[in-house]
Tab-separated table of C-alpha atoms and ligand atoms in Angstrom:
chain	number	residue	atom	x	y	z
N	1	UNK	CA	0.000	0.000	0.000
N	2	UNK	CA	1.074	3.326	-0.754
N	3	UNK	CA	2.752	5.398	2.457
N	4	UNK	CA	1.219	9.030	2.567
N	5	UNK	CA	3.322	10.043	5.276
N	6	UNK	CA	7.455	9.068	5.292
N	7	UNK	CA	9.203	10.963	8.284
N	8	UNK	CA	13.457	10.089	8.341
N	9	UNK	CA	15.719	11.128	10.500
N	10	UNK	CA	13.549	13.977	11.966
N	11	UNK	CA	16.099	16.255	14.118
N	12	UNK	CA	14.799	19.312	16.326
N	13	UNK	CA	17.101	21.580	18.302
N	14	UNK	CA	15.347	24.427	20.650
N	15	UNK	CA	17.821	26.967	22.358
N	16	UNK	CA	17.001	28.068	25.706
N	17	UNK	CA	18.484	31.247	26.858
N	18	UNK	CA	18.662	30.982	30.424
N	19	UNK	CA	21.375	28.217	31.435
N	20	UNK	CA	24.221	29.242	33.563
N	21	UNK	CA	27.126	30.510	31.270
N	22	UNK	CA	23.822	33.064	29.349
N	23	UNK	CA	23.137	34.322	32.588
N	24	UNK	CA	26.680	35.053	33.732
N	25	UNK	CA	28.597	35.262	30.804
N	26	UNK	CA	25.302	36.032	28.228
N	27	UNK	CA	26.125	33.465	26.001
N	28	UNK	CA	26.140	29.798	25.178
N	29	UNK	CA	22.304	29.318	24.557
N	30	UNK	CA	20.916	26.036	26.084
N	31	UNK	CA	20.553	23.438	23.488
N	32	UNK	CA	17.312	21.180	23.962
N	33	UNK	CA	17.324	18.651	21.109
N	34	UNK	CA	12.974	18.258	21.016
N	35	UNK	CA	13.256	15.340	18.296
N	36	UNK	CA	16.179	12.866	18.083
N	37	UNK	CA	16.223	10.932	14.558
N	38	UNK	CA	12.401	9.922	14.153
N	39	UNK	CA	11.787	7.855	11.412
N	40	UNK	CA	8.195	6.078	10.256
N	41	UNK	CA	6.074	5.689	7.256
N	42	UNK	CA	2.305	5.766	7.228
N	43	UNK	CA	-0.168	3.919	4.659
N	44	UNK	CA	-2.905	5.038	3.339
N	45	UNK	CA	-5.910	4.720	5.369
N	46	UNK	CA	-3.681	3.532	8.968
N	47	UNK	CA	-3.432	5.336	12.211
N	48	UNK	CA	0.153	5.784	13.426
N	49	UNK	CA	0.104	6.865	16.702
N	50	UNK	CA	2.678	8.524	18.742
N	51	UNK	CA	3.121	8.264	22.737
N	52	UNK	CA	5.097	8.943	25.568
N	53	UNK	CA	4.609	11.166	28.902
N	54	UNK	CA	4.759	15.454	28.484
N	55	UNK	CA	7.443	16.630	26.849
N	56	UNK	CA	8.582	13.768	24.785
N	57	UNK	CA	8.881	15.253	21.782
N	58	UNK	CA	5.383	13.847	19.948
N	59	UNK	CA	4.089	17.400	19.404
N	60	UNK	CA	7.064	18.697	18.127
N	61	UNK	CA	7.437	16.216	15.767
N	62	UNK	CA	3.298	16.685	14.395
N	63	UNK	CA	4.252	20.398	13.893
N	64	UNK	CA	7.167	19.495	11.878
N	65	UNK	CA	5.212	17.200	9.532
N	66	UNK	CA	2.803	20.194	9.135
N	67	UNK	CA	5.187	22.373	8.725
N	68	UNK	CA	4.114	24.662	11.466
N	69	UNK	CA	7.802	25.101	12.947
N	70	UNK	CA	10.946	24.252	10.852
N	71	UNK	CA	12.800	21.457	10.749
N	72	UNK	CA	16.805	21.170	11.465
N	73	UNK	CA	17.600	18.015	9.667
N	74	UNK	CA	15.546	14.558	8.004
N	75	UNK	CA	13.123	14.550	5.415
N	76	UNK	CA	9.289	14.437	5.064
N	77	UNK	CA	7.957	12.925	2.207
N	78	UNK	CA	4.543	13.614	1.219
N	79	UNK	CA	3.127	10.944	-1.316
N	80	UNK	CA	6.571	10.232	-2.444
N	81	UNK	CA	7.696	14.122	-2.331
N	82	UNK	CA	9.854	15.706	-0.312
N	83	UNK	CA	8.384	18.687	1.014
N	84	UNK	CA	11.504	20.412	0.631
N	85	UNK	CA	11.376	19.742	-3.055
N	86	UNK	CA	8.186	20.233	-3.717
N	87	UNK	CA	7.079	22.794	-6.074
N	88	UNK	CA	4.439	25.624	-5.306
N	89	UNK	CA	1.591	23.586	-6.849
N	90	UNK	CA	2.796	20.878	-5.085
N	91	UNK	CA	3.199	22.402	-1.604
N	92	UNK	CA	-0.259	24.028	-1.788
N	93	UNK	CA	-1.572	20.204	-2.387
N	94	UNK	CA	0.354	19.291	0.118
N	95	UNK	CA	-1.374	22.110	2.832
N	96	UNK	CA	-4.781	21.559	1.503
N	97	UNK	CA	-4.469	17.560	1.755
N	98	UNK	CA	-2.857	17.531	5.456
N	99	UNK	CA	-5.476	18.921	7.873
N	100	UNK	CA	-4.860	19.395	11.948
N	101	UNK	CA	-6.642	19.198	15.020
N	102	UNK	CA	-5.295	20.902	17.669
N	103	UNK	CA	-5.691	19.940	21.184
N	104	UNK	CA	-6.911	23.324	22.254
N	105	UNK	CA	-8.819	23.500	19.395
N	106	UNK	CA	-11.688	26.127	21.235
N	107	UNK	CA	-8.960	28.093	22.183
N	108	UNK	CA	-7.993	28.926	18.650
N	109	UNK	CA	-11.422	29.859	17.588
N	110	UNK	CA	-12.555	33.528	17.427
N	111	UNK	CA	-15.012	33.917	19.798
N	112	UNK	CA	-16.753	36.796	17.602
N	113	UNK	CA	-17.319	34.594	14.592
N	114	UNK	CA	-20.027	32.461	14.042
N	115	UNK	CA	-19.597	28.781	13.806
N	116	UNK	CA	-20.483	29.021	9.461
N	117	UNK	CA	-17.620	31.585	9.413
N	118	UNK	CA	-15.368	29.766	10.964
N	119	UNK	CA	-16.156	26.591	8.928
N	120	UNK	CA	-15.594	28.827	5.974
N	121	UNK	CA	-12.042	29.936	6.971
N	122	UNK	CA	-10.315	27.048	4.959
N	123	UNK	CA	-11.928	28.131	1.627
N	124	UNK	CA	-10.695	31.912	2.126
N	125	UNK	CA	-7.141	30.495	3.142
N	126	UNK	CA	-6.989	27.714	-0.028
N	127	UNK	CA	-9.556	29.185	-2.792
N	128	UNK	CA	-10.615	27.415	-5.650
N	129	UNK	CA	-10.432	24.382	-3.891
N	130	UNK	CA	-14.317	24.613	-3.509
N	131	UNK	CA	-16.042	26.598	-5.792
N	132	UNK	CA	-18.227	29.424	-3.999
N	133	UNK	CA	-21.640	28.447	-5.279
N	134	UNK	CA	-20.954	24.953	-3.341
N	135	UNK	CA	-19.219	25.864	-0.601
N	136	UNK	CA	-22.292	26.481	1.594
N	137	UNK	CA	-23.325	23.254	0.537
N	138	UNK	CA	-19.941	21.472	1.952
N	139	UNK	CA	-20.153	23.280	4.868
N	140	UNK	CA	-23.764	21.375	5.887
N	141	UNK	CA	-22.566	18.240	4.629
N	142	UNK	CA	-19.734	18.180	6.996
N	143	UNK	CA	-21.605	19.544	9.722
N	144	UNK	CA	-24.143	16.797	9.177
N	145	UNK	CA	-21.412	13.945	9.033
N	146	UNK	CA	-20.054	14.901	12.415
N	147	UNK	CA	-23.456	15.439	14.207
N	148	UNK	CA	-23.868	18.455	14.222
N	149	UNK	CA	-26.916	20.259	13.521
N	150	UNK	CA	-27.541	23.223	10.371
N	151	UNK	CA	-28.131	25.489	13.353
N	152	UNK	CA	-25.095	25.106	14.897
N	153	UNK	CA	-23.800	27.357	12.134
N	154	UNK	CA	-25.321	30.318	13.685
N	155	UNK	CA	-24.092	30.294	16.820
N	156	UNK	CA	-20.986	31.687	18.720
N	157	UNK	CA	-18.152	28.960	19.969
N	158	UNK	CA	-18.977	29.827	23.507
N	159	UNK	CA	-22.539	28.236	23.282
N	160	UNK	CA	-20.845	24.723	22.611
N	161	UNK	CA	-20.196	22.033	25.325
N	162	UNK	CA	-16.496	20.498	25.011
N	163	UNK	CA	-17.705	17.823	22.644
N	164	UNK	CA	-19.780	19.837	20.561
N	165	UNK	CA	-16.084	21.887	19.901
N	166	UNK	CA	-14.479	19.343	19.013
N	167	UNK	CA	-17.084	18.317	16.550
N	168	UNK	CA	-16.600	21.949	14.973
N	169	UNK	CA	-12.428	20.812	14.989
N	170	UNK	CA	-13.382	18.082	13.049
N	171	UNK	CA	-15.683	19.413	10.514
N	172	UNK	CA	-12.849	22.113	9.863
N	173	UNK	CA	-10.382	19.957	9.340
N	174	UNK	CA	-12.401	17.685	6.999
N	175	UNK	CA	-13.434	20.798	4.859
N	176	UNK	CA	-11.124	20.727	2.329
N	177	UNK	CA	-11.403	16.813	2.072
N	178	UNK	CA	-7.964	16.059	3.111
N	179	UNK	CA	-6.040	12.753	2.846
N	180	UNK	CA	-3.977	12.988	5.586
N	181	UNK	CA	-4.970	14.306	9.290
N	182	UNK	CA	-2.834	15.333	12.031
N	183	UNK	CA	-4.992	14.880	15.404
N	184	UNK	CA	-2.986	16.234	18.344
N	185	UNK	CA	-4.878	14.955	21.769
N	186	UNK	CA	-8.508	15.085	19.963
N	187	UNK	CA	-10.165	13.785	23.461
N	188	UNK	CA	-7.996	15.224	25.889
N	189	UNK	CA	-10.701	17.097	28.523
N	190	UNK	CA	-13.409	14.933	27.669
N	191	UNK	CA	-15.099	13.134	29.817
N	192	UNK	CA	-15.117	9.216	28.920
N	193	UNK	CA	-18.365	8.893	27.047
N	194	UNK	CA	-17.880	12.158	25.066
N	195	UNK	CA	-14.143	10.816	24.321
N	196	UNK	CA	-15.695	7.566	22.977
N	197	UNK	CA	-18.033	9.113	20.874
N	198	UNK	CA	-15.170	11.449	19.560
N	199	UNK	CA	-12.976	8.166	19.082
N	200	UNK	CA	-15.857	6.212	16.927
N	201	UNK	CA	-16.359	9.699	15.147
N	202	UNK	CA	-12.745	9.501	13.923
N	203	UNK	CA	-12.515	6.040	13.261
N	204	UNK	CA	-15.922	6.032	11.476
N	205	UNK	CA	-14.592	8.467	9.333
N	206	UNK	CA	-11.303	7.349	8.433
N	207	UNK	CA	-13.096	3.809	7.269
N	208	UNK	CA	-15.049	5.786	5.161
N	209	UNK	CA	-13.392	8.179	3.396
N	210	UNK	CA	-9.974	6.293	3.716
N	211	UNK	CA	-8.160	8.577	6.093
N	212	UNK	CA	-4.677	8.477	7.210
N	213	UNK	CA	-3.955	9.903	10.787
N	214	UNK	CA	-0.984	10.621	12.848
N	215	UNK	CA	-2.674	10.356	16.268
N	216	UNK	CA	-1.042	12.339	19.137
N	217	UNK	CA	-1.649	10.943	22.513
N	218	UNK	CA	-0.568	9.979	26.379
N	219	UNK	CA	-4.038	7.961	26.583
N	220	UNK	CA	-2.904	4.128	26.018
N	221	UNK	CA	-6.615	2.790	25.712
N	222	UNK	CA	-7.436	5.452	22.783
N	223	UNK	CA	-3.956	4.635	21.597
N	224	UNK	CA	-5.033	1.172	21.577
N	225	UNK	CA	-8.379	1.186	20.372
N	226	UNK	CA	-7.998	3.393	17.533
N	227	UNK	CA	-4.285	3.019	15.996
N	228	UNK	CA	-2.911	0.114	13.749
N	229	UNK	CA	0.826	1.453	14.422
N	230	UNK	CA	2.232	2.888	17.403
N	231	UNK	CA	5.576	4.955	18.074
N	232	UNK	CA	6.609	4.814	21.881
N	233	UNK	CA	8.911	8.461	22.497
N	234	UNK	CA	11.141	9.103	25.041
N	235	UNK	CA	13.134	12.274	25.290
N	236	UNK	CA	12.959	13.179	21.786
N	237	UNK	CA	13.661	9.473	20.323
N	238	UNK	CA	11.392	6.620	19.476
N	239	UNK	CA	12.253	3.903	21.663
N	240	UNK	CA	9.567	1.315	20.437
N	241	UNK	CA	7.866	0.855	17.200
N	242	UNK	CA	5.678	-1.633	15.672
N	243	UNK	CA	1.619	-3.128	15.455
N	244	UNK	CA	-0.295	-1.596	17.595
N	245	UNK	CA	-1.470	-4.914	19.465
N	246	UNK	CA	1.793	-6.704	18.971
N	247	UNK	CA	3.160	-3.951	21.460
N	248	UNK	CA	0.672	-3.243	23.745
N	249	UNK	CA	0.667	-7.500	24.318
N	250	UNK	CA	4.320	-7.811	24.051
N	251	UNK	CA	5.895	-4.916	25.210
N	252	UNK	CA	9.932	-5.460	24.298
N	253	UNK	CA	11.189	-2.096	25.575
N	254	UNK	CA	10.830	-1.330	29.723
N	255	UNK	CA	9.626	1.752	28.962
N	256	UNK	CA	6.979	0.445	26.980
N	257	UNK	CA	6.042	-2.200	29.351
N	258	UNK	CA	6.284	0.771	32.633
N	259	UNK	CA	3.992	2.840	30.676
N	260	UNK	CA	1.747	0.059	30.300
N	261	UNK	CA	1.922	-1.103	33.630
N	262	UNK	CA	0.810	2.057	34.880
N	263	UNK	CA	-2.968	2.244	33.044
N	264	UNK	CA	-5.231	0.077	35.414
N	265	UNK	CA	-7.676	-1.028	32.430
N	266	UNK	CA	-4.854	-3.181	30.885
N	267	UNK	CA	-3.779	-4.489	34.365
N	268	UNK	CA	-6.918	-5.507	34.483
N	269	UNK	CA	-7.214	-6.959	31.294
N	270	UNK	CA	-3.717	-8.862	30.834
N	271	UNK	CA	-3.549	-10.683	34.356
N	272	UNK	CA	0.457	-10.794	33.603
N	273	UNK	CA	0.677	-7.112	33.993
N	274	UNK	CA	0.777	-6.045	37.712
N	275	UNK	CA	-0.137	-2.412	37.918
N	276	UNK	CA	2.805	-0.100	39.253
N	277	UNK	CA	3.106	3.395	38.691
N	278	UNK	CA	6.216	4.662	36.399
N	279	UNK	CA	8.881	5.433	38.968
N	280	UNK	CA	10.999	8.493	38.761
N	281	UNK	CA	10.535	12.034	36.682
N	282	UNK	CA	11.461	12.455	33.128
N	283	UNK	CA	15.216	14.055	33.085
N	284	UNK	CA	15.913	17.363	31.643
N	285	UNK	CA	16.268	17.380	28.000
N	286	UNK	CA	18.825	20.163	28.412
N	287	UNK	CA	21.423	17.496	30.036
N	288	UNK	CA	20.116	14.235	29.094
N	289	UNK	CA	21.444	11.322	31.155
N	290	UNK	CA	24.394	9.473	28.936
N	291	UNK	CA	23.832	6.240	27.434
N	292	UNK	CA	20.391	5.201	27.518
N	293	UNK	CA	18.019	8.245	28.569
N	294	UNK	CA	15.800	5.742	30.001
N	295	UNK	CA	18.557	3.968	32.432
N	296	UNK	CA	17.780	6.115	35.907
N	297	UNK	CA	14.142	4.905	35.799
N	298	UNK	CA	14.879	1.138	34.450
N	299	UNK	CA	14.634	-1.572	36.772
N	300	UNK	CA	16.617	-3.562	34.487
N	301	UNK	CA	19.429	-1.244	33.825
N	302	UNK	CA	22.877	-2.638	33.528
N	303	UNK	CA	26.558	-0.812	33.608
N	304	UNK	CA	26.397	-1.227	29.820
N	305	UNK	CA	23.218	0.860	29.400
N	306	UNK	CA	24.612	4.164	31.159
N	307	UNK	CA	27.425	4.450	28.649
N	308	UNK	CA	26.344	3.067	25.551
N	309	UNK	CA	23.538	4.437	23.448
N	310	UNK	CA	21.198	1.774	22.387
N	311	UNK	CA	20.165	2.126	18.874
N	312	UNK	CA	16.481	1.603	17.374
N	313	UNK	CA	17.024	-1.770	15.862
N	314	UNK	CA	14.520	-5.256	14.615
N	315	UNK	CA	13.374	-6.965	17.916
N	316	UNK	CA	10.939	-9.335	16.573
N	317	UNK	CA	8.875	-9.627	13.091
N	318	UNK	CA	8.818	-5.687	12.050
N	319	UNK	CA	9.133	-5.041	15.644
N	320	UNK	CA	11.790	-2.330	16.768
N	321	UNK	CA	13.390	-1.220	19.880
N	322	UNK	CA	16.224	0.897	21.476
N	323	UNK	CA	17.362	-1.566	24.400
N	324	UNK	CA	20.481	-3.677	24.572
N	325	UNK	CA	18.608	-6.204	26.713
N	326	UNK	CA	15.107	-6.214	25.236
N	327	UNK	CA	12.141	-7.636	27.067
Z	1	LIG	FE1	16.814	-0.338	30.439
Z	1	LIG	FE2	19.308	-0.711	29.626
Z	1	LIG	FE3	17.298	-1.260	27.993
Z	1	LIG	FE4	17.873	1.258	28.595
Z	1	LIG	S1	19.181	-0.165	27.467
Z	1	LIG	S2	15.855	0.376	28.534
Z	1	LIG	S3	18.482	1.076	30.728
Z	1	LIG	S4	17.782	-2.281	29.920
């Protein structure tokens, strides 16, 4: 199957101006490297899903892909095109076909527009794309396909319930009748039932208009029920990759299996796991521990694994890991 989505070698530096020798000397920025050589492909129609605690790097890397901040090194290949390479044409195709949903998606609407303006936005931004005399007629399509009713066009973002919003995030993003969407924490807030009904929204559509997502999440049982792949990050660097159930059954890095230790429902369900909580905090990016990042918090760490980097390598089937002693 075709891959919409090829990320290699992603790299991300921030520079933080407030470490010791800025404040004394006022230089020597702090270098936080946000994304450490990510590399994935996604086919048409899967859900890739990234996780890992705050500050992991899974955000960054969604912005990359949409081009929202810019990238230090890798490539990202859009239907077999670099973006970097792409011409105009192609780069507008590119923008019109790769849709987001933001986590604080309310936050970014303007509270003085109505809802129908608001659905409109993506026609003034990428024109032509639906012609004017149809474009009302898109807009109460989509608003019918995610629930929604024709009068919810009328009214101001304040009047919706947390749900309802993210309805109107979805129905934006599916506007221009994307290929690829970007969903960054679409349920986070949501109280279970809403969150489900979200989640079945999503996968609902993606059956039938043969979506591809990139599904940003710390939730393991939406990661689980919605994603065919799933990236595990840690500090920047994927540490795990591989089938979605294949992983979350057979973890074969420990911070995979900690993370999964620590959500009661799959405790519950997998009478091997014991639930434990995931010991320690996540170090500072700024001065990562050497070796393996992960070795302060590993129960299983060995002399090896605080001086030797363990690279991303074939565990089992088209399994990968970064451990030298894998599960
Ligand atoms: Fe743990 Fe060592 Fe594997 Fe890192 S390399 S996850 S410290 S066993």
């Amino acid at each position: 199957m075709m891959n919409i989505i090829e990320v290699r070698d992603l790299q991300k530096y921030f520079y933080k101006k407030s470490g010791i020798l800025h404040k004394i000397f006022g230089v020597g920025p702090q270098i936080i490297q946000a994304v450490d050589q990510v590399s994935f492909n996604i086919e048409r129609g899967n859900t890739m899903a990234l996780v890992g605690e705050s500050g992991c790097g899974k955000t960054t890397v969604a912005r990359l892909i949409l081009n929202l901040i810019e990238l230090d090194e890798g490539k990202i290949i859009f239907k077999g095109k670099d973006l970097n390479e792409m011409s105009e044409e192609e780069y507008n195709d590119y923008r019109e076909n790769a849709a987001f949903i933001a986590q604080d998606f309310r936050s970014s609407l303007n509270p003085r527009k109505l809802v129908g303006e608001i659905l409109a936005e993506p026609f003034r931004i990428h024109p032509g794309v639906v012609s004017k005399k149809n474009e009302e007629k898109r807009i109460k399509e989509i608003v019918d396909l995610v629930g929604l009713s024709e009068k919810s066009l009328l009214k101001f973002p304040h009047e919706f319930s947390g749900g309802q919003a993210r309805r109107i995030g979805v129905a934006r993003a599916l506007m221009l009748n994307p290929e690829f969407i970007v969903c960054d924490e679409p349920t986070s807030g949501l109280d279970l039932s809403i969150s489900a009904s979200i989640i079945n929204l999503m996968k609902d559509l993606r059956d039938e208009f043969d979506l591809t997502y990139l599904w940003i999440s710390h939730n393991l049982n939406v990661v689980n029920y919605i994603s065919d792949y799933v990236g595990v990050m840690y500090l920047g660097r994927i540490i795990e990759i591989g089938k979605s159930r294949a992983l979350f059954n057979n973890p074969t890095h420990p911070y995979t299996e900690a993370l999964i230790e620590s959500v009661p429902s799959f405790s519950q369900e997998n009478k091997k796991i014991k639930r434990k909580t995931l010991k320690g905090e996540v170090p500072s990016p700024i001065d990562p521990p050497a070796g393996c990042s992960f070795h302060p918090r590993c129960k299983y760490s060995q002399s090896k694994c605080k001086e030797i980097t363990p690279e991303l390598e074939i565990k089992e089937g088209e399994r990968k890991a970064a451990c030298h002693f894998p599960l």
